[in-house]
Short mmCIF file of C-alpha atoms in Angstrom, two decimals:
data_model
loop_
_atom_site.label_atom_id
_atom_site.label_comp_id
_atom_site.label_asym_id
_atom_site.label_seq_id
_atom_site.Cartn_x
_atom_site.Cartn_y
_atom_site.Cartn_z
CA UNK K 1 47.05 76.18 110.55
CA UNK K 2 49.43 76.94 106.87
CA UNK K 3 52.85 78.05 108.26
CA UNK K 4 54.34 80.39 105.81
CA UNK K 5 58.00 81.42 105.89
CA UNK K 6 59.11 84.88 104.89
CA UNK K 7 59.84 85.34 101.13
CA UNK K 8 63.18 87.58 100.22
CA UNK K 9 64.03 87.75 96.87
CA UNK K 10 67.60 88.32 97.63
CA UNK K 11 67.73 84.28 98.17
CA UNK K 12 66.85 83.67 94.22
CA UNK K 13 69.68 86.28 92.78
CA UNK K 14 71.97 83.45 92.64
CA UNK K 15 74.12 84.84 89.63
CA UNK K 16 75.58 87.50 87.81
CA UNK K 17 72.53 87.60 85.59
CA UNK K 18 69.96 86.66 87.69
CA UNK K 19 71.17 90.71 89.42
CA UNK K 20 71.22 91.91 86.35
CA UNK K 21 67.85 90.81 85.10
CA UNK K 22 66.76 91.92 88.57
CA UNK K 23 68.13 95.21 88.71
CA UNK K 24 66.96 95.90 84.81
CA UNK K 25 63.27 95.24 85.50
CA UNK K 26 63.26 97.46 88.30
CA UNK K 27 64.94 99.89 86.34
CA UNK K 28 62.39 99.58 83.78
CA UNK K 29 59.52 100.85 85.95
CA UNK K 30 61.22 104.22 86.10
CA UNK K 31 60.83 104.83 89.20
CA UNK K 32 64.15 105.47 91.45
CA UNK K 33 62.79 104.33 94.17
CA UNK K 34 61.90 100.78 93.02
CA UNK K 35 65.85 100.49 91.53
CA UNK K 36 66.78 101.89 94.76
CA UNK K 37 65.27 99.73 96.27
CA UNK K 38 66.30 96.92 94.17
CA UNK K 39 69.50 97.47 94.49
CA UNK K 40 69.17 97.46 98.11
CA UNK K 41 68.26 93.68 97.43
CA UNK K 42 71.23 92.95 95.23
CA UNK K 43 74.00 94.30 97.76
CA UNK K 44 72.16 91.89 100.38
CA UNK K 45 72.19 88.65 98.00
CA UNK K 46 76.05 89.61 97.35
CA UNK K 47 76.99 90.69 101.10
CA UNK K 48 76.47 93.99 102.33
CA UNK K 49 79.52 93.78 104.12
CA UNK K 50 81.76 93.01 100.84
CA UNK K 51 79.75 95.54 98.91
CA UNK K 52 79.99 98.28 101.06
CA UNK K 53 83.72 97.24 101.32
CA UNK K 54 84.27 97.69 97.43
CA UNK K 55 82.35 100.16 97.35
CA UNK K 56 84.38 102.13 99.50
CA UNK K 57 81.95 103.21 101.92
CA UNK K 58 80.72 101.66 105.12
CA UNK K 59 78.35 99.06 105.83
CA UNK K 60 75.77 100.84 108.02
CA UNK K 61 75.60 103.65 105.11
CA UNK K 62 74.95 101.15 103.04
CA UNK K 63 72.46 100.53 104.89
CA UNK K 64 71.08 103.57 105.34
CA UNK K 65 71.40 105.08 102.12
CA UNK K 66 69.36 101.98 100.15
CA UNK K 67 67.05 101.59 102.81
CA UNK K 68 63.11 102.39 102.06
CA UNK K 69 62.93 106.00 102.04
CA UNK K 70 66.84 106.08 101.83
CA UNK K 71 68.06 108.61 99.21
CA UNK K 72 71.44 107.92 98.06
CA UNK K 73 73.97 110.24 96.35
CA UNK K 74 74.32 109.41 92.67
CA UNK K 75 78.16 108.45 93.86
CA UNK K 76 76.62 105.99 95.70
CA UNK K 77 74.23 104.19 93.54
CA UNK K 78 77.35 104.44 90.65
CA UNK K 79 79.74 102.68 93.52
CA UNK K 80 77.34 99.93 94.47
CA UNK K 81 76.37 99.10 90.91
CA UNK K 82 80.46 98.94 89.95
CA UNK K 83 81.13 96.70 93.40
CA UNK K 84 78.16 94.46 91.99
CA UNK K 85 79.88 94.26 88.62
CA UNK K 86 77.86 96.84 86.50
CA UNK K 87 78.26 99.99 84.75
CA UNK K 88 75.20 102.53 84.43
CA UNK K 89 74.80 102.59 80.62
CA UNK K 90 72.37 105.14 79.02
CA UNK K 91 69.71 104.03 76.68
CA UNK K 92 67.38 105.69 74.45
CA UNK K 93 64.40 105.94 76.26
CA UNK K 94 61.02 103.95 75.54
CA UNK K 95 58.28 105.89 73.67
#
């Protein structure tokens, strides 16, 4: 019998850039709920707890709001992105 362990990707964002290479590739697929999602994953390699601390809201809405099927305020997605040491820049779109 192959024993498998589970894979979370939040163990491999080790760095500031390793999150921000994360989160731009998700946010390249255009799709808010894969960034959503992904960002989900960043706040857990960083610490929910001290993320949803700087981010001035609390941990279990956290949570909730960048769960699967969560659907965070724009307030919050800003928030967590400046507690994780980004700003939300806009680009020209790819054609």
């Amino acid at each position: 019998m192959v024993k498998t362990r589970h894979f979370d990707i939040a163990e491999l964002l080790e760095t500031k850039e390793d999150v921000q290479e994360f989160l731009n590739e998700a946010a390249q697929t255009e799709n808010a709920a894969d960034f959503i999602r992904a960002l989900g994953i960043a706040a857990r390699a960083k610490g929910m707890t001290e993320i949803a601390r700087q981010a001035g809201i609390t941990r279990a809405s956290l949570y909730k709001s960048l769960a699967d099927g969560g659907n965070p305020e724009f307030d919050t997605v800003f928030r967590v992105c400046n507690a994780l040491g980004f700003r939300l820049v806009p680009q020209p779109a790819h054609t």
